[in-house]
């Protein structure tokens, strides 16, 4: 069932030990939407500049993504560039040019408002809250955030995420948000802030799910070649949330079963792993649902004992 | 069935964010033997000095460990001390006093030689080879090593591990030994060196098993409080190898089933997790087999989807 994704659509410049790209399609909203598009209808809310390439619009449309909420503003598209360390566990930002994203005021198209699923990508917490307020009565709201908001907009962030059902963040963000080093204790603190479904992403080390049914440990898929980890966490979020939307779950009627949440985490890992196989969004140009389901089965084979 | 463990018995001084101990029982052989003692009969081959505390002998004996091969030499027992970083992922060695361990020449008591299982803890590769040569026809030989031998005794190490069925090392050692950063490719290189069963330990991130049946991903148990990680990797090895010995597997007659190897890895993770709950070997003073089996079941609940 239909999912609304809010966040950045951007161009990225990336250098990894396997190559470089000067300017490629990127942004959290882009990755979340592309990954989720394998599971459900997706409509995005984002802003791009006048330099946005019609080819990139066409690609998103071909994946069935509803672009009604994609605003085109005067100026240039958000640009970020960075370089990854040899082991790809660290990256250094070279340039961040917010451009049209600096004044982004997400406006939901009228026909988005009744849609049942909402994923709030990493933007200012105040904007996340405003977007949620524009929705009629979403069944499930999930979101992401980052160190910058945790450190500089803490009250606004707590206000925003207090209204979410699900939070997906990485381990360093979970530690910063909770003030706890140990992830199990961090999870207990964060779940008391509101989101009863918490996914802590750990990159090549997999993900942890904390819900009312206790913890679930998901490994990362052991890729032989990681070309570019950019967008892997957002692709994870797209797979996770896209799967829940596909299943049409409605926690106001019936609590989400642990089994469904666990499967969603595995689909998240699957989408994150595919994302890393090529630069940027390249892998999503050829990826099929059959490949996704085959890798899901492979996760079973890799973890059963 | 009976397992012989060779390696260091030592005293350790340890400081972690949760406390410090000036001098506590330690050493790889100690941890491997204690963890394995929950699964099988264990006999050790090691050396201690005249300062070795009779209380510590008594503790090992109470765990049913055969000390026939524990030599007492003139001088002091191997002493190591170190301090862990705030997140306990790094440790800095403060002192290493080899003492009687410097001249350790492992001699197998005659009645050890026919025992079916042999685990070679991290000692000089030449000594590992000599010990193996003293055994009659062990069913299964496994071993550990460290960066120092990989860098400074590479030919001797390759000679030694070429005769092992199983190698258990950590991720940085696997990378150094193989020259490959990616663990899947590293595993392929290492398995061609001889050991068809390879376990790559990743501390708080779990373990990877590579065998003829492909990879298996085991998460680490999400402990709420890690007091002291000293010995966790050796306890893992003891659980892993102890379980295989308990099962009486004989790969010369019948290849070890993937299911058994996977269960052995989980028992390894279980033993590593218990080890971290207290300083040094403290947890093994109270731990029961029932607690071990309960945590094994908990691993199932934590990973099934």
XYZ file of C-alpha atoms in Angstrom:
610
model
C 0.000 0.000 0.000
C 1.089 3.513 -0.746
C 4.124 4.999 0.982
C 5.180 8.648 1.139
C 8.912 9.331 1.455
C 10.291 12.748 2.404
C 13.946 13.743 2.233
C 16.796 14.826 0.023
C 17.235 14.228 -3.673
C 20.794 15.137 -4.515
C 23.846 14.746 -6.642
C 26.846 13.055 -5.065
C 30.525 12.981 -5.888
C 32.105 9.848 -4.470
C 35.532 8.264 -4.337
C 36.005 4.704 -3.019
C 38.972 2.349 -3.355
C 37.166 0.925 -6.405
C 36.704 4.111 -8.404
C 35.130 7.518 -8.455
C 32.080 9.340 -9.772
C 32.085 13.134 -10.118
C 28.331 13.559 -10.067
C 25.752 10.851 -9.694
C 22.131 10.731 -8.580
C 21.844 10.380 -4.803
C 20.131 11.657 -1.655
C 18.390 9.782 1.141
C 14.898 10.175 -0.345
C 16.128 8.783 -3.664
C 17.608 5.633 -2.116
C 14.676 5.027 0.244
C 12.176 5.468 -2.595
C 14.083 3.301 -5.070
C 14.484 0.452 -2.581
C 10.854 0.690 -1.419
C 9.603 0.774 -5.014
C 10.230 -2.997 -5.261
C 7.611 -3.562 -2.573
C 4.969 -0.862 -2.786
C 3.731 2.316 -4.488
C 5.937 5.241 -3.498
C 5.375 8.974 -3.732
C 8.195 11.354 -2.850
C 8.342 14.832 -1.357
C 11.607 16.572 -2.161
C 13.153 19.508 -3.985
C 15.624 19.686 -6.867
C 17.186 22.571 -8.767
C 17.004 23.606 -12.375
C 20.109 21.556 -13.124
C 18.291 18.281 -12.357
C 18.757 15.907 -15.251
C 15.549 14.806 -17.057
C 17.198 11.389 -17.446
C 17.161 11.027 -13.670
C 13.479 11.969 -13.524
C 12.799 9.339 -16.162
C 14.677 6.703 -14.176
C 12.615 7.394 -11.032
C 9.406 7.323 -13.055
C 10.376 4.053 -14.658
C 10.629 2.581 -11.164
C 7.011 3.661 -10.708
C 7.809 6.447 -8.261
C 5.157 9.190 -8.021
C 6.918 12.537 -8.516
C 3.919 14.784 -7.851
C 5.625 15.973 -4.669
C 8.990 16.675 -6.297
C 9.351 20.430 -6.382
C 11.661 22.119 -8.872
C 13.097 25.332 -7.463
C 15.252 28.119 -8.838
C 18.890 27.276 -8.179
C 20.993 24.154 -8.068
C 20.338 20.702 -6.636
C 21.832 19.687 -3.265
C 25.387 18.455 -3.869
C 27.529 16.367 -1.564
C 30.925 14.832 -2.165
C 33.086 12.583 -0.062
C 35.871 10.055 -0.057
C 35.843 6.644 1.622
C 38.721 5.162 3.602
C 40.521 2.067 2.356
C 38.293 -0.231 4.447
C 35.214 1.887 3.582
C 34.203 2.103 7.236
C 34.900 5.845 7.335
C 34.192 8.616 4.950
C 35.322 12.208 4.815
C 33.022 14.883 3.432
C 34.758 17.066 0.861
C 31.913 19.402 -0.060
C 28.333 20.023 1.061
C 26.368 22.514 -1.028
C 22.796 22.650 0.252
C 21.626 24.848 -2.645
C 17.828 24.566 -3.066
C 17.684 22.116 -0.136
C 18.583 24.964 2.267
C 15.070 26.429 1.930
C 13.215 23.138 1.539
C 9.675 23.447 2.912
C 8.090 20.086 2.228
C 4.535 20.456 0.926
C 2.431 17.351 0.555
C 0.333 17.166 -2.612
C -3.339 16.843 -1.576
C -3.665 13.277 -2.778
C -0.651 12.157 -0.689
C -2.376 13.109 2.575
C -4.547 10.066 2.950
C -1.795 7.585 2.163
C -1.209 5.033 4.903
C 2.587 4.904 5.264
C 5.046 7.728 5.843
C 8.814 7.622 5.999
C 10.586 10.772 7.140
C 14.130 10.829 5.831
C 16.878 12.702 7.603
C 15.857 16.383 7.463
C 15.322 19.046 10.169
C 13.133 17.605 12.943
C 10.761 20.611 12.744
C 10.098 19.819 9.091
C 9.606 16.147 9.868
C 6.944 17.127 12.380
C 5.227 19.519 9.991
C 5.051 16.867 7.283
C 3.538 14.372 9.666
C 0.971 17.001 10.722
C -0.102 17.352 7.067
C -0.967 13.650 6.840
C -4.514 12.602 7.723
C -4.028 9.448 9.747
C -1.082 7.365 8.604
C -1.022 3.809 9.877
C 2.692 3.743 10.336
C 5.245 6.556 10.526
C 8.964 5.903 10.529
C 11.973 8.134 10.360
C 15.701 8.620 10.354
C 17.899 11.346 11.800
C 21.585 12.170 12.178
C 24.214 13.314 14.660
C 23.795 16.965 13.716
C 20.119 17.097 14.786
C 20.765 14.988 17.879
C 23.383 17.463 19.018
C 21.852 20.747 17.829
C 18.072 20.242 17.761
C 17.522 17.785 20.541
C 14.194 19.162 21.906
C 12.743 19.454 18.380
C 13.962 15.959 17.522
C 12.451 14.431 20.679
C 9.188 16.187 19.862
C 9.220 14.776 16.318
C 10.262 11.181 16.997
C 7.905 10.946 19.957
C 5.166 10.587 17.328
C 6.815 7.872 15.249
C 6.197 4.156 15.397
C 9.616 3.277 13.994
C 13.070 4.822 14.145
C 15.965 3.616 11.994
C 19.391 4.971 12.931
C 22.958 3.767 12.995
C 24.877 2.671 16.057
C 26.793 5.904 16.664
C 23.548 7.875 16.423
C 21.858 5.490 18.850
C 24.688 6.002 21.331
C 24.586 9.776 20.969
C 20.804 9.954 21.246
C 20.605 7.719 24.319
C 23.836 8.589 26.095
C 24.457 4.839 26.469
C 27.399 3.013 24.872
C 25.884 -0.441 25.145
C 23.336 -0.872 22.346
C 20.927 -2.940 24.391
C 20.731 -0.245 27.034
C 20.670 2.459 24.351
C 17.679 0.747 22.769
C 15.743 0.705 26.046
C 16.298 4.445 26.478
C 15.321 5.305 22.902
C 12.188 3.155 22.854
C 10.994 5.114 25.871
C 11.239 8.281 23.760
C 8.398 7.017 21.590
C 9.296 4.672 18.713
C 8.456 1.167 19.899
C 10.125 -0.258 16.788
C 13.819 0.576 16.744
C 16.291 -0.597 14.133
C 19.962 0.072 14.791
C 21.989 -0.256 11.603
C 25.612 -1.327 11.888
C 26.757 -1.300 8.274
C 28.875 -4.343 7.457
C 27.989 -5.750 10.874
C 24.277 -6.040 10.229
C 21.355 -4.627 12.141
C 19.573 -4.990 15.460
C 15.824 -4.791 15.830
C 14.282 -3.915 19.190
C 10.525 -4.217 19.523
C 7.970 -5.392 22.077
C 9.061 -8.948 21.215
C 12.659 -8.401 22.293
C 15.802 -8.103 20.214
C 16.476 -9.634 16.813
C 19.975 -9.872 15.379
C 20.388 -9.698 11.615
C 23.792 -10.101 10.035
C 24.841 -8.149 6.962
C 25.125 -10.073 3.722
C 28.785 -11.012 3.198
C 29.473 -9.306 -0.113
C 32.616 -10.262 -1.952
C 32.951 -6.818 -3.527
C 31.667 -3.618 -1.968
C 32.070 -0.944 -4.614
C 30.330 1.986 -2.950
C 28.495 1.975 0.391
C 26.775 5.329 -0.332
C 23.030 4.999 0.259
C 23.191 1.528 1.818
C 21.554 2.681 5.063
C 18.796 4.484 3.163
C 18.265 1.460 0.923
C 17.942 -0.583 4.108
C 15.242 1.811 5.324
C 13.472 1.543 1.946
C 13.475 -2.243 2.047
C 12.353 -2.333 5.680
C 9.554 0.182 5.360
C 8.609 -0.888 1.839
C 8.060 -4.443 3.021
C 5.832 -3.322 5.916
C 3.811 -1.175 3.490
C 3.529 -4.064 1.030
C 2.094 -6.210 3.785
C -0.519 -3.536 4.487
C 0.018 -3.790 8.231
C -2.148 -1.634 10.429
C -0.913 -1.592 14.028
C -3.959 0.429 15.141
C -6.038 -2.671 14.399
C -3.575 -5.442 15.194
C -0.027 -5.266 16.550
C 2.621 -6.069 13.962
C 3.841 -9.620 14.468
C 7.475 -10.097 15.392
C 7.814 -12.348 12.353
C 6.843 -9.516 9.998
C 9.234 -7.057 11.616
C 12.064 -9.571 11.384
C 11.360 -10.225 7.734
C 11.312 -6.475 7.146
C 14.772 -6.192 8.704
C 16.090 -8.933 6.446
C 14.585 -7.220 3.387
C 16.324 -4.060 4.595
C 19.639 -5.900 4.742
C 19.010 -7.368 1.311
C 18.409 -3.929 -0.227
C 21.436 -2.439 1.553
C 23.618 -5.223 0.218
C 22.481 -4.775 -3.385
C 23.048 -1.032 -3.121
C 26.749 -1.587 -2.278
C 27.382 -3.715 -5.353
C 27.542 -0.732 -7.703
C 28.186 2.993 -7.482
C 25.296 5.164 -6.355
C 21.877 3.952 -7.499
C 23.298 1.957 -10.427
C 22.298 -1.424 -9.044
C 18.632 -0.371 -9.014
C 18.698 0.032 -12.792
C 18.886 -3.738 -13.273
C 17.769 -5.262 -9.955
C 14.625 -7.415 -10.006
C 12.233 -8.550 -7.308
C 13.221 -12.140 -8.087
C 16.847 -11.333 -7.204
C 15.664 -9.696 -3.982
C 13.625 -12.711 -2.942
C 16.466 -15.067 -3.845
C 18.831 -13.139 -1.569
C 16.229 -13.164 1.195
C 16.258 -16.961 0.963
C 20.039 -16.896 0.949
C 19.931 -15.047 4.288
C 18.002 -17.987 5.686
C 20.652 -20.391 4.455
C 23.413 -18.191 5.877
C 21.958 -17.958 9.368
C 20.016 -21.136 10.167
C 21.455 -23.567 12.658
C 35.676 -37.456 23.797
C 39.012 -36.367 25.123
C 40.571 -33.095 23.985
C 44.174 -31.947 24.436
C 44.748 -28.192 24.683
C 48.195 -26.610 24.360
C 49.029 -22.984 25.097
C 49.698 -20.419 27.776
C 48.624 -20.469 31.387
C 49.271 -17.019 32.771
C 48.506 -14.282 35.211
C 46.911 -11.161 33.804
C 46.580 -7.622 35.061
C 43.582 -5.945 33.455
C 41.890 -2.580 33.554
C 38.498 -2.022 31.859
C 35.982 0.830 32.258
C 34.282 -1.399 34.842
C 37.201 -2.071 37.148
C 40.654 -3.534 37.450
C 42.421 -6.660 38.602
C 46.115 -6.616 39.428
C 46.722 -10.315 38.992
C 44.175 -12.883 37.933
C 44.337 -16.333 36.365
C 44.481 -16.153 32.557
C 46.212 -17.423 29.439
C 44.763 -18.820 26.230
C 45.093 -22.458 27.311
C 43.257 -21.693 30.544
C 40.278 -20.113 28.805
C 40.076 -22.741 26.046
C 40.276 -25.567 28.582
C 37.731 -24.052 30.981
C 35.197 -23.402 28.214
C 35.733 -26.845 26.654
C 35.424 -28.546 30.046
C 31.635 -28.055 29.901
C 31.500 -30.318 26.849
C 34.278 -32.893 27.054
C 37.250 -34.263 28.997
C 40.189 -31.872 28.666
C 43.897 -32.367 29.287
C 46.243 -29.398 29.090
C 49.867 -28.971 28.079
C 51.366 -25.796 29.511
C 53.990 -24.432 31.861
C 53.720 -22.354 35.027
C 56.287 -20.975 37.442
C 56.870 -21.594 41.114
C 54.607 -18.666 41.958
C 51.546 -20.449 40.585
C 48.801 -20.415 43.171
C 47.636 -23.845 44.413
C 44.135 -22.341 44.583
C 44.221 -21.920 40.804
C 45.334 -25.524 40.332
C 42.437 -26.598 42.490
C 39.970 -24.549 40.425
C 41.128 -26.163 37.175
C 40.951 -29.612 38.764
C 37.463 -28.939 40.050
C 36.423 -28.262 36.458
C 37.693 -31.779 35.693
C 40.715 -30.603 33.741
C 43.573 -33.124 33.527
C 46.769 -31.354 34.647
C 49.210 -34.202 33.906
C 50.708 -32.082 31.133
C 51.057 -28.933 33.255
C 54.773 -28.476 33.874
C 56.028 -26.470 36.824
C 59.358 -24.793 35.993
C 61.850 -22.752 37.977
C 60.949 -19.081 37.679
C 57.786 -17.062 37.441
C 54.550 -17.615 35.515
C 53.894 -15.723 32.258
C 52.476 -12.318 33.135
C 50.574 -9.942 30.871
C 48.847 -6.701 31.674
C 46.802 -4.340 29.589
C 44.168 -1.641 29.585
C 40.994 -1.541 27.499
C 39.654 1.526 25.722
C 36.350 3.086 26.788
C 34.425 1.075 24.144
C 36.554 -2.037 24.880
C 37.247 -2.593 21.193
C 40.934 -1.796 21.647
C 43.433 -2.718 24.271
C 46.915 -1.519 25.004
C 49.486 -3.897 26.428
C 51.265 -2.461 29.438
C 53.596 -5.344 30.310
C 54.486 -8.730 28.835
C 56.778 -10.877 30.962
C 57.217 -14.243 29.282
C 59.097 -15.713 32.266
C 58.935 -19.549 32.179
C 56.868 -19.377 28.966
C 59.941 -18.116 27.055
C 61.489 -21.597 27.141
C 58.258 -23.576 26.883
C 58.876 -26.900 25.144
C 55.522 -28.635 25.184
C 55.857 -32.314 26.090
C 52.838 -34.530 25.781
C 52.348 -37.012 28.610
C 52.315 -40.534 27.085
C 48.651 -41.102 27.790
C 47.666 -37.887 25.957
C 49.069 -39.131 22.648
C 46.190 -41.319 21.621
C 43.523 -38.734 22.430
C 41.302 -37.896 19.480
C 41.067 -34.087 19.585
C 43.853 -31.500 19.679
C 43.606 -27.746 19.987
C 46.795 -25.770 19.497
C 46.546 -22.415 21.219
C 48.508 -19.432 20.056
C 52.187 -20.368 20.528
C 55.188 -20.490 18.140
C 54.169 -22.329 14.952
C 57.221 -24.633 15.227
C 56.019 -25.772 18.644
C 52.496 -26.258 17.359
C 53.883 -28.547 14.671
C 56.017 -30.492 17.122
C 53.067 -31.084 19.423
C 50.952 -32.344 16.566
C 53.792 -34.685 15.557
C 53.736 -36.209 19.044
C 50.081 -37.189 18.686
C 49.282 -40.610 17.250
C 46.390 -39.951 14.922
C 44.054 -37.229 16.149
C 40.682 -37.090 14.455
C 40.529 -33.340 14.453
C 43.253 -30.732 14.945
C 42.458 -27.065 15.316
C 44.525 -24.054 16.131
C 44.860 -20.352 16.674
C 47.648 -17.922 15.868
C 48.363 -14.189 16.074
C 49.682 -11.235 14.098
C 53.208 -11.669 15.422
C 53.607 -15.173 13.950
C 51.871 -14.195 10.707
C 54.374 -11.393 10.217
C 57.530 -12.964 11.611
C 57.185 -16.738 11.180
C 55.107 -16.987 8.051
C 56.767 -20.075 6.469
C 56.695 -21.965 9.783
C 53.081 -20.949 10.344
C 52.008 -22.089 6.867
C 53.784 -25.386 7.476
C 51.942 -25.843 10.783
C 48.427 -24.812 9.791
C 48.647 -26.758 6.553
C 48.083 -29.829 8.749
C 45.062 -28.526 10.658
C 41.416 -29.216 9.962
C 40.248 -26.036 11.658
C 41.658 -22.554 12.140
C 40.078 -19.983 14.473
C 41.384 -16.439 14.150
C 40.056 -12.913 14.381
C 39.260 -10.655 11.451
C 42.461 -8.593 11.507
C 44.525 -11.802 11.585
C 42.526 -13.218 8.666
C 43.229 -10.079 6.655
C 46.922 -10.133 7.482
C 47.289 -13.843 6.761
C 45.461 -13.702 3.419
C 46.422 -10.258 2.174
C 42.730 -9.678 1.410
C 40.599 -7.023 3.111
C 37.264 -8.584 2.206
C 36.596 -11.466 4.607
C 34.891 -13.654 2.042
C 37.891 -13.447 -0.252
C 40.244 -13.768 2.727
C 38.477 -16.981 3.695
C 38.916 -18.479 0.235
C 42.666 -17.793 0.357
C 43.111 -19.188 3.870
C 41.098 -22.341 3.255
C 43.464 -23.093 0.374
C 46.335 -23.043 2.880
C 44.928 -26.180 4.501
C 42.230 -25.706 7.159
C 38.927 -26.465 5.454
C 37.066 -25.255 8.539
C 37.744 -21.581 9.145
C 36.149 -19.493 11.876
C 36.731 -15.756 11.758
C 35.936 -14.163 15.098
C 34.766 -10.555 15.142
C 34.299 -9.869 18.836
C 31.088 -7.966 19.513
C 30.139 -8.433 15.856
C 29.927 -12.207 16.007
C 31.692 -14.839 13.936
C 31.817 -16.179 10.403
C 32.210 -19.858 9.611
C 33.552 -20.932 6.230
C 33.448 -24.618 5.388
C 32.697 -26.842 2.410
C 29.026 -25.969 2.925
C 29.568 -22.254 2.388
C 29.458 -19.394 4.858
C 27.500 -19.203 8.092
C 26.943 -15.913 9.912
C 26.642 -15.982 13.682
C 25.901 -12.815 15.615
C 27.413 -12.120 19.007
C 25.113 -12.312 21.986
C 23.953 -8.787 22.841
C 25.208 -8.488 26.402
C 23.912 -5.633 28.481
C 27.109 -5.421 30.509
C 30.542 -6.404 29.228
C 32.835 -6.255 32.232
C 36.029 -7.699 30.740
C 36.518 -9.095 27.223
C 39.812 -10.796 28.139
C 39.708 -14.441 27.057
C 36.439 -14.174 25.098
C 38.053 -15.359 21.845
C 39.732 -18.284 23.612
C 36.477 -19.181 25.361
C 34.841 -19.153 21.931
C 37.478 -21.611 20.708
C 36.887 -23.807 23.762
C 33.126 -23.879 23.183
C 33.533 -24.530 19.468
C 36.106 -27.280 19.741
C 34.651 -28.695 22.956
C 31.290 -29.177 21.284
C 32.854 -30.979 18.290
C 34.761 -33.241 20.698
C 31.623 -33.911 22.745
C 29.869 -35.039 19.575
C 32.706 -37.492 18.903
C 32.888 -36.469 15.255
C 35.392 -38.278 13.084
C 35.820 -36.587 9.707
C 38.093 -39.398 8.485
C 35.016 -41.639 8.563
C 32.269 -39.166 7.734
C 32.473 -35.472 6.864
C 31.235 -33.213 9.646
C 27.742 -32.014 8.849
C 27.222 -28.296 8.318
C 24.612 -28.406 11.058
C 27.159 -29.612 13.614
C 29.713 -26.981 12.635
C 27.082 -24.260 12.896
C 25.990 -25.446 16.308
C 29.657 -25.486 17.369
C 29.988 -21.836 16.298
C 26.927 -20.885 18.339
C 28.320 -22.727 21.376
C 31.530 -20.783 20.793
C 29.591 -17.513 20.826
C 27.746 -18.612 23.946
C 30.987 -19.328 25.819
C 32.564 -16.065 24.633
C 29.543 -14.133 25.866
C 29.588 -15.721 29.334
C 33.312 -15.020 29.611
C 32.706 -11.254 29.188
C 30.204 -11.073 32.016
C 32.859 -11.147 34.727
C 36.560 -10.386 35.059
C 38.961 -13.062 33.850
C 37.773 -16.622 34.419
C 35.376 -15.633 37.222
C 32.226 -16.548 35.327
C 33.444 -20.141 34.953
C 33.371 -20.555 38.723
C 29.569 -20.522 38.746
C 28.503 -21.233 35.155
C 26.494 -24.412 34.560
C 25.787 -26.462 31.471
C 22.105 -25.675 31.882
C 22.838 -21.946 31.569
C 24.913 -22.658 28.458
C 22.133 -24.642 26.800
C 19.570 -21.989 27.728
C 21.664 -19.305 26.042
C 22.086 -21.534 22.991
C 18.295 -21.643 22.734
C 18.198 -17.882 23.228
C 20.453 -17.510 20.173
C 17.804 -19.318 18.163
C 15.132 -16.925 19.395
C 17.375 -13.943 18.624
C 18.098 -14.945 15.032
C 15.131 -16.857 13.614
C 12.961 -15.163 11.030
